[in-house]
PDB file of C-alpha atoms in Angstrom:
ATOM      1  CA  UNK T  77     105.526 128.240 139.601  1.00 72.00           C
ATOM      2  CA  UNK T  78     107.349 125.389 141.353  1.00 83.00           C
ATOM      3  CA  UNK T  79     109.620 124.895 138.372  1.00 85.00           C
ATOM      4  CA  UNK T  80     110.450 128.603 138.316  1.00 88.00           C
ATOM      5  CA  UNK T  81     111.197 128.554 142.045  1.00 89.00           C
ATOM      6  CA  UNK T  82     113.495 125.563 141.639  1.00 87.00           C
ATOM      7  CA  UNK T  83     115.369 127.299 138.833  1.00 87.00           C
ATOM      8  CA  UNK T  84     115.658 130.481 140.895  1.00 90.00           C
ATOM      9  CA  UNK T  85     117.086 128.477 143.789  1.00 90.00           C
ATOM     10  CA  UNK T  86     119.571 126.861 141.437  1.00 89.00           C
ATOM     11  CA  UNK T  87     120.604 130.231 140.033  1.00 92.00           C
ATOM     12  CA  UNK T  88     121.215 131.519 143.563  1.00 93.00           C
ATOM     13  CA  UNK T  89     123.854 128.880 144.276  1.00 92.00           C
ATOM     14  CA  UNK T  90     127.385 130.298 144.499  1.00 92.00           C
ATOM     15  CA  UNK T  91     129.287 127.842 142.313  1.00 92.00           C
ATOM     16  CA  UNK T  92     132.643 129.262 143.429  1.00 93.00           C
ATOM     17  CA  UNK T  93     131.881 128.150 146.975  1.00 94.00           C
ATOM     18  CA  UNK T  94     131.344 124.534 145.908  1.00 91.00           C
ATOM     19  CA  UNK T  95     133.972 121.821 145.695  1.00 94.00           C
ATOM     20  CA  UNK T  96     134.795 120.208 142.377  1.00 94.00           C
ATOM     21  CA  UNK T  97     132.856 117.096 143.376  1.00 95.00           C
ATOM     22  CA  UNK T  98     129.801 119.202 144.283  1.00 94.00           C
ATOM     23  CA  UNK T  99     129.928 121.041 140.953  1.00 94.00           C
ATOM     24  CA  UNK T 100     130.164 117.729 139.104  1.00 95.00           C
ATOM     25  CA  UNK T 101     127.223 116.288 141.058  1.00 94.00           C
ATOM     26  CA  UNK T 102     125.160 119.402 140.411  1.00 93.00           C
ATOM     27  CA  UNK T 103     125.947 119.251 136.704  1.00 93.00           C
ATOM     28  CA  UNK T 104     124.865 115.622 136.449  1.00 91.00           C
ATOM     29  CA  UNK T 105     121.668 116.336 138.385  1.00 90.00           C
ATOM     30  CA  UNK T 106     120.852 119.272 136.131  1.00 90.00           C
ATOM     31  CA  UNK T 107     121.378 117.183 133.010  1.00 89.00           C
ATOM     32  CA  UNK T 108     119.034 114.536 134.398  1.00 88.00           C
ATOM     33  CA  UNK T 109     116.477 117.227 135.218  1.00 89.00           C
ATOM     34  CA  UNK T 110     116.913 118.620 131.712  1.00 90.00           C
ATOM     35  CA  UNK T 111     116.044 115.218 130.239  1.00 91.00           C
ATOM     36  CA  UNK T 112     112.885 115.068 132.345  1.00 92.00           C
ATOM     37  CA  UNK T 113     111.990 118.571 131.216  1.00 93.00           C
ATOM     38  CA  UNK T 114     112.510 117.549 127.572  1.00 95.00           C
ATOM     39  CA  UNK T 115     110.023 114.718 128.075  1.00 96.00           C
ATOM     40  CA  UNK T 116     107.415 117.128 129.405  1.00 96.00           C
ATOM     41  CA  UNK T 117     108.067 119.635 126.631  1.00 95.00           C
ATOM     42  CA  UNK T 118     107.642 116.832 124.118  1.00 96.00           C
ATOM     43  CA  UNK T 119     104.385 115.767 125.746  1.00 96.00           C
ATOM     44  CA  UNK T 120     103.001 119.306 125.489  1.00 96.00           C
ATOM     45  CA  UNK T 121     104.285 119.686 121.918  1.00 97.00           C
ATOM     46  CA  UNK T 122     102.473 116.469 121.002  1.00 97.00           C
ATOM     47  CA  UNK T 123      99.245 117.716 122.582  1.00 97.00           C
ATOM     48  CA  UNK T 124      99.516 121.029 120.721  1.00 96.00           C
ATOM     49  CA  UNK T 125     100.165 119.207 117.463  1.00 96.00           C
ATOM     50  CA  UNK T 126      97.197 116.875 117.900  1.00 95.00           C
ATOM     51  CA  UNK T 127      94.976 119.858 118.755  1.00 95.00           C
ATOM     52  CA  UNK T 128      96.240 121.486 115.545  1.00 95.00           C
ATOM     53  CA  UNK T 129      96.909 124.793 117.279  1.00 94.00           C
ATOM     54  CA  UNK T 130      99.160 125.705 114.380  1.00 94.00           C
ATOM     55  CA  UNK T 131      96.265 125.483 111.950  1.00 94.00           C
ATOM     56  CA  UNK T 132      94.018 127.816 113.929  1.00 92.00           C
ATOM     57  CA  UNK T 133      96.948 130.263 114.174  1.00 94.00           C
ATOM     58  CA  UNK T 134      97.234 130.306 110.393  1.00 94.00           C
ATOM     59  CA  UNK T 135     100.629 128.564 110.255  1.00 95.00           C
ATOM     60  CA  UNK T 136     101.507 126.091 107.519  1.00 94.00           C
ATOM     61  CA  UNK T 137     102.727 123.399 109.915  1.00 95.00           C
ATOM     62  CA  UNK T 138     103.356 122.585 113.558  1.00 96.00           C
ATOM     63  CA  UNK T 139     107.082 123.114 113.026  1.00 95.00           C
ATOM     64  CA  UNK T 140     106.614 126.585 111.559  1.00 96.00           C
ATOM     65  CA  UNK T 141     104.208 127.597 114.327  1.00 96.00           C
ATOM     66  CA  UNK T 142     106.478 126.264 117.077  1.00 96.00           C
ATOM     67  CA  UNK T 143     109.526 127.983 115.620  1.00 96.00           C
ATOM     68  CA  UNK T 144     107.687 131.281 115.519  1.00 96.00           C
ATOM     69  CA  UNK T 145     106.257 130.995 119.018  1.00 96.00           C
ATOM     70  CA  UNK T 146     109.514 129.899 120.650  1.00 95.00           C
ATOM     71  CA  UNK T 147     111.873 131.983 118.496  1.00 97.00           C
ATOM     72  CA  UNK T 148     113.868 128.993 117.291  1.00 95.00           C
ATOM     73  CA  UNK T 149     114.755 127.712 113.852  1.00 96.00           C
ATOM     74  CA  UNK T 150     112.342 125.477 111.975  1.00 95.00           C
ATOM     75  CA  UNK T 151     114.985 122.756 112.173  1.00 94.00           C
ATOM     76  CA  UNK T 152     115.039 122.932 115.979  1.00 95.00           C
ATOM     77  CA  UNK T 153     111.249 122.931 116.068  1.00 95.00           C
ATOM     78  CA  UNK T 154     111.175 119.950 113.730  1.00 94.00           C
ATOM     79  CA  UNK T 155     113.512 118.045 116.063  1.00 94.00           C
ATOM     80  CA  UNK T 156     111.151 118.748 118.957  1.00 95.00           C
ATOM     81  CA  UNK T 157     108.115 117.601 117.012  1.00 95.00           C
ATOM     82  CA  UNK T 158     109.911 114.417 115.959  1.00 94.00           C
ATOM     83  CA  UNK T 159     110.993 113.733 119.542  1.00 95.00           C
ATOM     84  CA  UNK T 160     107.409 114.226 120.654  1.00 96.00           C
ATOM     85  CA  UNK T 161     106.293 111.654 118.100  1.00 95.00           C
ATOM     86  CA  UNK T 162     109.003 109.234 119.184  1.00 95.00           C
ATOM     87  CA  UNK T 163     108.059 109.403 122.860  1.00 96.00           C
ATOM     88  CA  UNK T 164     104.370 109.044 122.063  1.00 96.00           C
ATOM     89  CA  UNK T 165     105.052 105.982 119.913  1.00 94.00           C
ATOM     90  CA  UNK T 166     107.476 104.418 122.390  1.00 95.00           C
ATOM     91  CA  UNK T 167     106.532 105.120 126.034  1.00 95.00           C
ATOM     92  CA  UNK T 168     109.517 103.029 127.146  1.00 95.00           C
ATOM     93  CA  UNK T 169     111.838 105.634 125.636  1.00 96.00           C
ATOM     94  CA  UNK T 170     110.052 108.390 127.565  1.00 96.00           C
ATOM     95  CA  UNK T 171     110.263 106.342 130.756  1.00 95.00           C
ATOM     96  CA  UNK T 172     114.011 105.847 130.373  1.00 94.00           C
ATOM     97  CA  UNK T 173     114.499 109.557 129.720  1.00 93.00           C
ATOM     98  CA  UNK T 174     112.575 110.434 132.876  1.00 93.00           C
ATOM     99  CA  UNK T 175     114.707 108.069 134.925  1.00 90.00           C
ATOM    100  CA  UNK T 176     117.915 109.554 133.539  1.00 88.00           C
ATOM    101  CA  UNK T 177     118.934 106.314 131.803  1.00 90.00           C
ATOM    102  CA  UNK T 178     118.534 107.754 128.315  1.00 93.00           C
ATOM    103  CA  UNK T 179     119.792 111.054 126.943  1.00 92.00           C
ATOM    104  CA  UNK T 180     117.796 113.234 124.585  1.00 93.00           C
ATOM    105  CA  UNK T 181     120.411 112.624 121.868  1.00 94.00           C
ATOM    106  CA  UNK T 182     119.976 108.865 122.079  1.00 94.00           C
ATOM    107  CA  UNK T 183     116.203 109.223 122.222  1.00 95.00           C
ATOM    108  CA  UNK T 184     116.343 111.164 118.958  1.00 94.00           C
ATOM    109  CA  UNK T 185     118.445 108.401 117.410  1.00 94.00           C
ATOM    110  CA  UNK T 186     115.860 105.841 118.505  1.00 94.00           C
ATOM    111  CA  UNK T 187     113.305 107.939 116.676  1.00 93.00           C
ATOM    112  CA  UNK T 188     114.724 106.571 113.430  1.00 91.00           C
ATOM    113  CA  UNK T 189     113.659 103.018 114.314  1.00 92.00           C
ATOM    114  CA  UNK T 190     110.544 103.258 116.508  1.00 92.00           C
ATOM    115  CA  UNK T 191     108.373 103.170 113.398  1.00 90.00           C
ATOM    116  CA  UNK T 192     109.971  99.969 112.127  1.00 90.00           C
ATOM    117  CA  UNK T 193     107.674  96.955 112.195  1.00 89.00           C
ATOM    118  CA  UNK T 194     110.288  94.964 114.118  1.00 90.00           C
ATOM    119  CA  UNK T 195     110.804  97.605 116.826  1.00 91.00           C
ATOM    120  CA  UNK T 196     108.117  96.328 119.189  1.00 90.00           C
ATOM    121  CA  UNK T 197     109.784  92.926 119.485  1.00 90.00           C
ATOM    122  CA  UNK T 198     113.225  94.389 120.141  1.00 89.00           C
ATOM    123  CA  UNK T 199     112.290  97.576 122.013  1.00 92.00           C
ATOM    124  CA  UNK T 200     113.749  96.630 125.403  1.00 93.00           C
ATOM    125  CA  UNK T 201     117.070  95.515 123.960  1.00 92.00           C
ATOM    126  CA  UNK T 202     117.326  98.519 121.650  1.00 92.00           C
ATOM    127  CA  UNK T 203     116.686 100.972 124.467  1.00 93.00           C
ATOM    128  CA  UNK T 204     119.370  99.252 126.532  1.00 92.00           C
ATOM    129  CA  UNK T 205     121.786  99.563 123.609  1.00 89.00           C
ATOM    130  CA  UNK T 206     121.044 103.283 123.525  1.00 92.00           C
ATOM    131  CA  UNK T 207     122.363 103.825 127.021  1.00 88.00           C
ATOM    132  CA  UNK T 208     125.898 104.740 125.951  1.00 90.00           C
ATOM    133  CA  UNK T 209     127.491 107.399 123.794  1.00 93.00           C
ATOM    134  CA  UNK T 210     125.370 108.559 120.830  1.00 93.00           C
ATOM    135  CA  UNK T 211     128.096 107.412 118.432  1.00 93.00           C
ATOM    136  CA  UNK T 212     127.833 103.880 119.805  1.00 94.00           C
ATOM    137  CA  UNK T 213     124.047 104.032 119.768  1.00 93.00           C
ATOM    138  CA  UNK T 214     124.044 105.071 116.121  1.00 92.00           C
ATOM    139  CA  UNK T 215     126.337 102.167 115.214  1.00 92.00           C
ATOM    140  CA  UNK T 216     124.245  99.614 117.115  1.00 92.00           C
ATOM    141  CA  UNK T 217     120.999 100.846 115.585  1.00 92.00           C
ATOM    142  CA  UNK T 218     122.495 100.721 112.096  1.00 91.00           C
ATOM    143  CA  UNK T 219     123.636  97.162 112.781  1.00 90.00           C
ATOM    144  CA  UNK T 220     120.153  96.197 113.987  1.00 91.00           C
ATOM    145  CA  UNK T 221     118.515  97.772 110.948  1.00 89.00           C
ATOM    146  CA  UNK T 222     120.896  95.950 108.630  1.00 88.00           C
ATOM    147  CA  UNK T 223     119.942  92.664 110.284  1.00 87.00           C
ATOM    148  CA  UNK T 224     116.170  93.051 110.208  1.00 86.00           C
ATOM    149  CA  UNK T 225     116.133  94.655 106.772  1.00 80.00           C
ATOM    150  CA  UNK T 226     118.327  91.916 105.328  1.00 72.00           C
ATOM    151  CA  UNK T 227     115.581  89.439 106.234  1.00 59.00           C
ATOM    152  CA  UNK T 228     113.108  91.511 104.284  1.00 58.00           C
ATOM    153  CA  UNK T 229     115.580  91.802 101.420  1.00 57.00           C
ATOM    154  CA  UNK T 230     115.890  88.016 101.288  1.00 55.00           C
ATOM    155  CA  UNK T 231     112.140  87.698 100.985  1.00 55.00           C
ATOM    156  CA  UNK T 232     112.132  90.212  98.143  1.00 54.00           C
ATOM    157  CA  UNK T 233     114.883  88.301  96.346  1.00 59.00           C
ATOM    158  CA  UNK T 234     112.869  85.086  96.603  1.00 55.00           C
ATOM    159  CA  UNK T 235     109.826  86.863  95.202  1.00 58.00           C
ATOM    160  CA  UNK T 236     111.865  88.139  92.258  1.00 60.00           C
ATOM    161  CA  UNK T 237     113.187  84.651  91.517  1.00 57.00           C
ATOM    162  CA  UNK T 238     109.678  83.251  91.672  1.00 57.00           C
ATOM    163  CA  UNK T 239     108.444  85.824  89.195  1.00 59.00           C
ATOM    164  CA  UNK T 240     111.302  84.872  86.875  1.00 60.00           C
ATOM    165  CA  UNK T 241     110.738  81.124  87.018  1.00 56.00           C
ATOM    166  CA  UNK T 242     106.980  80.879  87.501  1.00 56.00           C
ATOM    167  CA  UNK T 243     104.159  81.684  85.140  1.00 60.00           C
ATOM    168  CA  UNK T 244     100.610  81.871  86.473  1.00 58.00           C
ATOM    169  CA  UNK T 245      97.759  81.398  84.001  1.00 65.00           C
ATOM    170  CA  UNK T 246      94.114  81.282  85.141  1.00 65.00           C
ATOM    171  CA  UNK T 247      92.225  78.544  83.303  1.00 63.00           C
ATOM    172  CA  UNK T 248      88.568  78.062  82.553  1.00 63.00           C
ATOM    173  CA  UNK T 249      88.001  75.794  85.564  1.00 65.00           C
ATOM    174  CA  UNK T 250      88.488  78.539  88.124  1.00 63.00           C
ATOM    175  CA  UNK T 251      91.999  77.218  88.751  1.00 64.00           C
ATOM    176  CA  UNK T 252      95.492  78.535  88.074  1.00 58.00           C
ATOM    177  CA  UNK T 253      98.011  76.713  85.884  1.00 62.00           C
ATOM    178  CA  UNK T 254     101.476  77.030  87.368  1.00 57.00           C
ATOM    179  CA  UNK T 255     104.264  76.746  84.802  1.00 60.00           C
ATOM    180  CA  UNK T 256     107.617  76.016  86.471  1.00 54.00           C
ATOM    181  CA  UNK T 257     110.943  76.089  84.645  1.00 54.00           C
ATOM    182  CA  UNK T 258     113.551  73.411  85.272  1.00 49.00           C
ATOM    183  CA  UNK T 259     115.404  75.596  87.765  1.00 51.00           C
ATOM    184  CA  UNK T 260     112.421  75.433  90.104  1.00 47.00           C
ATOM    185  CA  UNK T 261     110.857  72.145  89.113  1.00 46.00           C
ATOM    186  CA  UNK T 262     109.977  69.438  91.600  1.00 48.00           C
ATOM    187  CA  UNK T 263     108.285  69.619  94.948  1.00 45.00           C
ATOM    188  CA  UNK T 264     110.269  72.707  96.034  1.00 49.00           C
ATOM    189  CA  UNK T 265     109.071  74.619  93.000  1.00 50.00           C
ATOM    190  CA  UNK T 266     105.477  73.552  93.532  1.00 51.00           C
ATOM    191  CA  UNK T 267     105.354  74.667  97.160  1.00 54.00           C
ATOM    192  CA  UNK T 268     107.200  77.903  96.416  1.00 53.00           C
ATOM    193  CA  UNK T 269     104.776  78.610  93.598  1.00 52.00           C
ATOM    194  CA  UNK T 270     101.802  77.877  95.813  1.00 52.00           C
ATOM    195  CA  UNK T 271     103.038  80.342  98.420  1.00 54.00           C
ATOM    196  CA  UNK T 272     103.665  82.869  95.669  1.00 51.00           C
ATOM    197  CA  UNK T 273     100.053  82.538  94.507  1.00 51.00           C
ATOM    198  CA  UNK T 274      98.795  83.030  98.052  1.00 50.00           C
ATOM    199  CA  UNK T 275     101.002  86.089  98.624  1.00 53.00           C
ATOM    200  CA  UNK T 276     100.012  87.500  95.237  1.00 52.00           C
ATOM    201  CA  UNK T 277      96.413  87.580  96.308  1.00 51.00           C
ATOM    202  CA  UNK T 278      94.902  85.217  93.733  1.00 49.00           C
ATOM    203  CA  UNK T 279      91.634  84.375  95.495  1.00 50.00           C
ATOM    204  CA  UNK T 280      89.868  81.064  95.280  1.00 50.00           C
ATOM    205  CA  UNK T 281      92.331  79.448  92.897  1.00 48.00           C
ATOM    206  CA  UNK T 282      94.543  76.420  93.502  1.00 50.00           C
ATOM    207  CA  UNK T 283      97.727  75.714  91.506  1.00 47.00           C
ATOM    208  CA  UNK T 284      98.088  73.009  88.880  1.00 51.00           C
ATOM    209  CA  UNK T 285     101.835  72.592  88.467  1.00 46.00           C
ATOM    210  CA  UNK T 286     103.619  71.508  85.337  1.00 48.00           C
ATOM    211  CA  UNK T 287     107.345  71.771  84.683  1.00 44.00           C
ATOM    212  CA  UNK T 288     109.025  73.036  81.545  1.00 46.00           C
ATOM    213  CA  UNK T 289     112.688  72.741  80.647  1.00 44.00           C
TER     214      UNK T 289
END
């Protein structure tokens, strides 16, 4: 009721009687209020999704149910459901939207990274980066993803090299023979092989290293 009254009061304003500065200020205030409203809509959408209201209504998904109930496209409903998930997973994003520091467009862009395992460590900085134009936010997030994913890619490359140069053979003593080619021979190869065994989940076995040219 209070929200409806506030909107009615806003609709009653004679915009032609306002100065340009007043119109601009009103526009900015309304956009900020719109962001806060989006946060609350997302919170309710999340609650409806978790309660599986769509299932009891006979819909095939939350998106389909929401689209039908609100007379929007499934794509629009899907965006709302994703935003709801983003804000639930990252309360800081919701907080910044409420305060007007983060637009709904940038919050949606952040939705692409909130599920990343490295997001928690960089959340504050990433949200700060998302305070500008969506185009800039998209570029900064892509740059961040390239950085953190390149670290994971390096680890995968090392694992592939280890598989190429190492041969693990369980022996009858409950141990593992580690055959290392010349490219990985020496102490570096031994330690790399040992870590490879550990990461490969070979329980209760220690490596016996021997090099082969």
